[in-house]
Every structure is written in structure tokens, then in C-alpha cells.
Amino acid sequence: MNTSPANTLPANFEIGIAELDTQHKRLHALLERLRDAVGKHYGYATNAILDELAIETRIHFAVEESLMRMLSFPAVETHVAEHLDLSRQLEKFRKRAQDFEVADELAAFIQQWLNDHVDRFDREFVDHFLRAGVNPTAASGQS
Ligand SMILES: [Fe+2]
Ligand SMILES: [Fe+2]
């Protein structure tokens, strides 16, 4: 049974750079689907969503890390280490996803991690990116 608190999108989730906000919302939506699948003990769906989440996370982190490096953001290595930490947690999750009680806790943990990371770490580079000329409203149009 899913005993974790409801996973609504936090009010402060947007950082003000449209392309990255779109990616964050996509990750958040995937985590919602993951928690739903775990709560219903849908093993096949859980695995499929975890695969998708791993790919989307890798793409998102690569985009942020490329931008930070190209725009000479000073705290890039600390930020990259945080990304690596979440990637490791996700891999751990994938190995234990068949134990639904563990999986539910891990899904809640990862969702909390994402919310905290966006708020504490991603927010840090916004001013730097804007000063460097990043267009805050440019987006790929995918959702
Ligand atoms: Fe991010
Ligand atoms: Fe990040």
C-alpha cells in the first residue's frame, strides 16, 4: 500500500528558465507515474517507468552540466556531484524495485530529492545563466 504523502508539485518548483522547467516537470510527472505504479504493485509498469526516468534524468543532467560548463558557472563540480548522487540512488532503486514497500519509500525519497535539488542547487545557476545571455523563455516546444 502507498503510505507516502501526496506528491504535488511544490509552489516554488519553477526556476524561471523555461526549457529546464519543462524538463523538471517531465521528471516530476514520471515520478508521479512511478509512485502510482508502485502503489498498485504494477511490476511491468514500474520497470518501464524507471527505464524512462533513468533516460530522462541522464538527458536533463547532461543539459544542465553542459550549460554550466559552457557558461563557466563556478560551482559546477559541486552541482555535478549532486547529480551523480541522484543517479546512484536511482540505480539502487532499479535493483530493488520488485520489493514494493522498499520501492515506495525510494520513490518518495527521490521525489523529495528532486524538489530539494531544484530549489537549492538549480536555482543557484539561474542568475549566472541570465547574465550570460540565456533566453529564459526559449523552449524546445516538447512537453
Ligand atoms: Fe535540474
Ligand atoms: Fe541540477
PDB file of C-alpha atoms and ligand atoms in Angstrom:
ATOM      1  CA  MET A   1       0.000   0.000   0.000  1.00  0.00           C
ATOM      2  CA  ASN A   2       1.181   3.506  -0.787  1.00  0.00           C
ATOM      3  CA  THR A   3       1.545   5.239   2.562  1.00  0.00           C
ATOM      4  CA  SER A   4       3.692   8.177   1.453  1.00  0.00           C
ATOM      5  CA  PRO A   5       2.300  11.710   1.415  1.00  0.00           C
ATOM      6  CA  ALA A   6       0.718  13.047  -1.775  1.00  0.00           C
ATOM      7  CA  ASN A   7       3.282  14.228  -4.278  1.00  0.00           C
ATOM      8  CA  THR A   8       2.032  17.539  -5.539  1.00  0.00           C
ATOM      9  CA  LEU A   9       4.286  19.896  -7.444  1.00  0.00           C
ATOM     10  CA  PRO A  10       5.740  22.386  -4.920  1.00  0.00           C
ATOM     11  CA  ALA A  11       4.731  26.027  -5.436  1.00  0.00           C
ATOM     12  CA  ASN A  12       8.384  27.093  -5.702  1.00  0.00           C
ATOM     13  CA  PHE A  13       9.301  24.414  -8.251  1.00  0.00           C
ATOM     14  CA  GLU A  14       9.871  26.760 -11.222  1.00  0.00           C
ATOM     15  CA  ILE A  15      13.301  28.366 -11.548  1.00  0.00           C
ATOM     16  CA  GLY A  16      12.386  30.726 -14.416  1.00  0.00           C
ATOM     17  CA  ILE A  17      14.226  29.123 -17.345  1.00  0.00           C
ATOM     18  CA  ALA A  18      11.502  27.597 -19.480  1.00  0.00           C
ATOM     19  CA  GLU A  19      13.442  24.732 -21.061  1.00  0.00           C
ATOM     20  CA  LEU A  20      14.756  23.489 -17.713  1.00  0.00           C
ATOM     21  CA  ASP A  21      11.388  23.986 -16.007  1.00  0.00           C
ATOM     22  CA  THR A  22       9.802  21.835 -18.712  1.00  0.00           C
ATOM     23  CA  GLN A  23      12.358  19.098 -18.097  1.00  0.00           C
ATOM     24  CA  HIS A  24      11.845  19.287 -14.317  1.00  0.00           C
ATOM     25  CA  LYS A  25       8.081  18.973 -14.761  1.00  0.00           C
ATOM     26  CA  ARG A  26       8.594  15.960 -17.008  1.00  0.00           C
ATOM     27  CA  LEU A  27      10.735  14.300 -14.317  1.00  0.00           C
ATOM     28  CA  HIS A  28       8.155  15.153 -11.689  1.00  0.00           C
ATOM     29  CA  ALA A  29       5.351  13.671 -13.815  1.00  0.00           C
ATOM     30  CA  LEU A  30       7.384  10.495 -14.327  1.00  0.00           C
ATOM     31  CA  LEU A  31       7.888  10.220 -10.565  1.00  0.00           C
ATOM     32  CA  GLU A  32       4.149  10.573 -10.039  1.00  0.00           C
ATOM     33  CA  ARG A  33       3.525   7.779 -12.535  1.00  0.00           C
ATOM     34  CA  LEU A  34       6.227   5.717 -10.844  1.00  0.00           C
ATOM     35  CA  ARG A  35       4.677   6.115  -7.412  1.00  0.00           C
ATOM     36  CA  ASP A  36       1.271   5.237  -8.817  1.00  0.00           C
ATOM     37  CA  ALA A  37       2.627   2.066 -10.450  1.00  0.00           C
ATOM     38  CA  VAL A  38       4.499   1.100  -7.282  1.00  0.00           C
ATOM     39  CA  GLY A  39       1.414   1.760  -5.139  1.00  0.00           C
ATOM     40  CA  LYS A  40      -0.637  -0.565  -7.366  1.00  0.00           C
ATOM     41  CA  HIS A  41       2.173  -3.152  -7.437  1.00  0.00           C
ATOM     42  CA  TYR A  42       2.395  -2.993 -11.236  1.00  0.00           C
ATOM     43  CA  GLY A  43       5.796  -4.592 -11.758  1.00  0.00           C
ATOM     44  CA  TYR A  44       5.985  -4.212 -15.526  1.00  0.00           C
ATOM     45  CA  ALA A  45       4.909  -0.546 -15.457  1.00  0.00           C
ATOM     46  CA  THR A  46       7.308   0.170 -12.586  1.00  0.00           C
ATOM     47  CA  ASN A  47      10.232  -1.162 -14.581  1.00  0.00           C
ATOM     48  CA  ALA A  48       9.203   0.660 -17.768  1.00  0.00           C
ATOM     49  CA  ILE A  49       8.800   3.991 -15.945  1.00  0.00           C
ATOM     50  CA  LEU A  50      12.111   3.515 -14.163  1.00  0.00           C
ATOM     51  CA  ASP A  51      13.803   2.982 -17.534  1.00  0.00           C
ATOM     52  CA  GLU A  52      12.205   6.164 -18.870  1.00  0.00           C
ATOM     53  CA  LEU A  53      13.127   8.076 -15.716  1.00  0.00           C
ATOM     54  CA  ALA A  54      16.755   6.954 -15.975  1.00  0.00           C
ATOM     55  CA  ILE A  55      16.960   8.182 -19.588  1.00  0.00           C
ATOM     56  CA  GLU A  56      15.187  11.487 -18.939  1.00  0.00           C
ATOM     57  CA  THR A  57      17.332  12.128 -15.867  1.00  0.00           C
ATOM     58  CA  ARG A  58      20.536  11.450 -17.796  1.00  0.00           C
ATOM     59  CA  ILE A  59      19.463  13.843 -20.571  1.00  0.00           C
ATOM     60  CA  HIS A  60      18.426  16.544 -18.110  1.00  0.00           C
ATOM     61  CA  PHE A  61      21.642  16.345 -16.103  1.00  0.00           C
ATOM     62  CA  ALA A  62      23.715  16.407 -19.302  1.00  0.00           C
ATOM     63  CA  VAL A  63      21.913  19.559 -20.481  1.00  0.00           C
ATOM     64  CA  GLU A  64      22.456  21.353 -17.165  1.00  0.00           C
ATOM     65  CA  GLU A  65      26.078  20.245 -16.886  1.00  0.00           C
ATOM     66  CA  SER A  66      26.842  21.354 -20.466  1.00  0.00           C
ATOM     67  CA  LEU A  67      25.278  24.742 -19.847  1.00  0.00           C
ATOM     68  CA  MET A  68      27.162  25.178 -16.558  1.00  0.00           C
ATOM     69  CA  ARG A  69      30.481  24.318 -18.231  1.00  0.00           C
ATOM     70  CA  MET A  70      29.903  26.400 -21.365  1.00  0.00           C
ATOM     71  CA  LEU A  71      28.849  29.391 -19.268  1.00  0.00           C
ATOM     72  CA  SER A  72      31.684  28.915 -16.727  1.00  0.00           C
ATOM     73  CA  PHE A  73      29.407  28.554 -13.710  1.00  0.00           C
ATOM     74  CA  PRO A  74      31.834  28.498 -10.740  1.00  0.00           C
ATOM     75  CA  ALA A  75      30.102  25.802  -8.644  1.00  0.00           C
ATOM     76  CA  VAL A  76      29.792  23.290 -11.478  1.00  0.00           C
ATOM     77  CA  GLU A  77      31.691  20.438  -9.796  1.00  0.00           C
ATOM     78  CA  THR A  78      29.578  20.561  -6.608  1.00  0.00           C
ATOM     79  CA  HIS A  79      26.463  20.505  -8.742  1.00  0.00           C
ATOM     80  CA  VAL A  80      27.707  17.603 -10.865  1.00  0.00           C
ATOM     81  CA  ALA A  81      28.461  15.651  -7.662  1.00  0.00           C
ATOM     82  CA  GLU A  82      24.839  16.157  -6.600  1.00  0.00           C
ATOM     83  CA  HIS A  83      23.647  14.830  -9.961  1.00  0.00           C
ATOM     84  CA  LEU A  84      25.890  11.805  -9.556  1.00  0.00           C
ATOM     85  CA  ASP A  85      24.400  11.169  -6.138  1.00  0.00           C
ATOM     86  CA  LEU A  86      20.869  11.065  -7.529  1.00  0.00           C
ATOM     87  CA  SER A  87      21.961   8.863 -10.434  1.00  0.00           C
ATOM     88  CA  ARG A  88      23.361   6.380  -7.910  1.00  0.00           C
ATOM     89  CA  GLN A  89      20.160   6.457  -5.839  1.00  0.00           C
ATOM     90  CA  LEU A  90      18.178   5.751  -8.998  1.00  0.00           C
ATOM     91  CA  GLU A  91      20.371   2.790  -9.878  1.00  0.00           C
ATOM     92  CA  LYS A  92      19.935   1.429  -6.359  1.00  0.00           C
ATOM     93  CA  PHE A  93      16.217   1.849  -6.791  1.00  0.00           C
ATOM     94  CA  ARG A  94      16.198  -0.087 -10.055  1.00  0.00           C
ATOM     95  CA  LYS A  95      17.800  -3.067  -8.330  1.00  0.00           C
ATOM     96  CA  ARG A  96      15.205  -3.108  -5.548  1.00  0.00           C
ATOM     97  CA  ALA A  97      12.087  -2.097  -7.460  1.00  0.00           C
ATOM     98  CA  GLN A  98      10.441  -5.514  -7.129  1.00  0.00           C
ATOM     99  CA  ASP A  99      10.119  -5.047  -3.377  1.00  0.00           C
ATOM    100  CA  PHE A 100       7.157  -2.664  -3.484  1.00  0.00           C
ATOM    101  CA  GLU A 101       7.418  -1.457   0.121  1.00  0.00           C
ATOM    102  CA  VAL A 102      11.060  -0.508  -0.448  1.00  0.00           C
ATOM    103  CA  ALA A 103      10.215   0.912  -3.878  1.00  0.00           C
ATOM    104  CA  ASP A 104       7.529   3.200  -2.478  1.00  0.00           C
ATOM    105  CA  GLU A 105       9.928   4.638   0.088  1.00  0.00           C
ATOM    106  CA  LEU A 106      12.607   5.085  -2.550  1.00  0.00           C
ATOM    107  CA  ALA A 107      10.204   6.796  -4.962  1.00  0.00           C
ATOM    108  CA  ALA A 108       9.196   9.241  -2.220  1.00  0.00           C
ATOM    109  CA  PHE A 109      12.848   9.783  -1.352  1.00  0.00           C
ATOM    110  CA  ILE A 110      13.809  10.514  -4.959  1.00  0.00           C
ATOM    111  CA  GLN A 111      10.893  12.863  -5.419  1.00  0.00           C
ATOM    112  CA  GLN A 112      11.891  14.795  -2.296  1.00  0.00           C
ATOM    113  CA  TRP A 113      15.483  14.810  -3.521  1.00  0.00           C
ATOM    114  CA  LEU A 114      14.399  16.292  -6.871  1.00  0.00           C
ATOM    115  CA  ASN A 115      12.328  19.008  -5.196  1.00  0.00           C
ATOM    116  CA  ASP A 116      15.200  19.941  -2.864  1.00  0.00           C
ATOM    117  CA  HIS A 117      17.792  19.813  -5.637  1.00  0.00           C
ATOM    118  CA  VAL A 118      15.796  22.109  -7.929  1.00  0.00           C
ATOM    119  CA  ASP A 119      15.168  24.546  -5.115  1.00  0.00           C
ATOM    120  CA  ARG A 120      18.665  24.580  -3.616  1.00  0.00           C
ATOM    121  CA  PHE A 121      21.054  23.796  -6.458  1.00  0.00           C
ATOM    122  CA  ASP A 122      19.371  24.565  -9.792  1.00  0.00           C
ATOM    123  CA  ARG A 123      18.182  27.920  -8.516  1.00  0.00           C
ATOM    124  CA  GLU A 124      21.836  28.840  -7.850  1.00  0.00           C
ATOM    125  CA  PHE A 125      22.811  28.979 -11.525  1.00  0.00           C
ATOM    126  CA  VAL A 126      19.799  30.967 -12.768  1.00  0.00           C
ATOM    127  CA  ASP A 127      21.232  34.480 -12.277  1.00  0.00           C
ATOM    128  CA  HIS A 128      24.559  33.387 -13.743  1.00  0.00           C
ATOM    129  CA  PHE A 129      22.837  31.915 -16.827  1.00  0.00           C
ATOM    130  CA  LEU A 130      20.678  35.004 -17.336  1.00  0.00           C
ATOM    131  CA  ARG A 131      23.685  37.326 -17.051  1.00  0.00           C
ATOM    132  CA  ALA A 132      25.453  35.146 -19.627  1.00  0.00           C
ATOM    133  CA  GLY A 133      22.598  35.697 -22.068  1.00  0.00           C
ATOM    134  CA  VAL A 134      20.451  32.577 -21.705  1.00  0.00           C
ATOM    135  CA  ASN A 135      16.954  33.296 -23.003  1.00  0.00           C
ATOM    136  CA  PRO A 136      14.613  32.383 -20.133  1.00  0.00           C
ATOM    137  CA  THR A 137      11.618  31.847 -22.397  1.00  0.00           C
ATOM    138  CA  ALA A 138      13.276  29.734 -25.098  1.00  0.00           C
ATOM    139  CA  ALA A 139      11.944  26.194 -25.081  1.00  0.00           C
ATOM    140  CA  SER A 140      12.058  23.246 -27.441  1.00  0.00           C
ATOM    141  CA  GLY A 141       8.282  23.006 -27.550  1.00  0.00           C
ATOM    142  CA  GLN A 142       8.205  19.425 -26.281  1.00  0.00           C
ATOM    143  CA  SER A 143       6.233  18.631 -23.188  1.00  0.00           C
TER     144      SER A 143
HETATM  145 FE    FE B   1      17.599  20.268 -12.749  1.00  0.00          FE
HETATM  146 FE    FE B   2      20.719  20.156 -11.289  1.00  0.00          FE
END
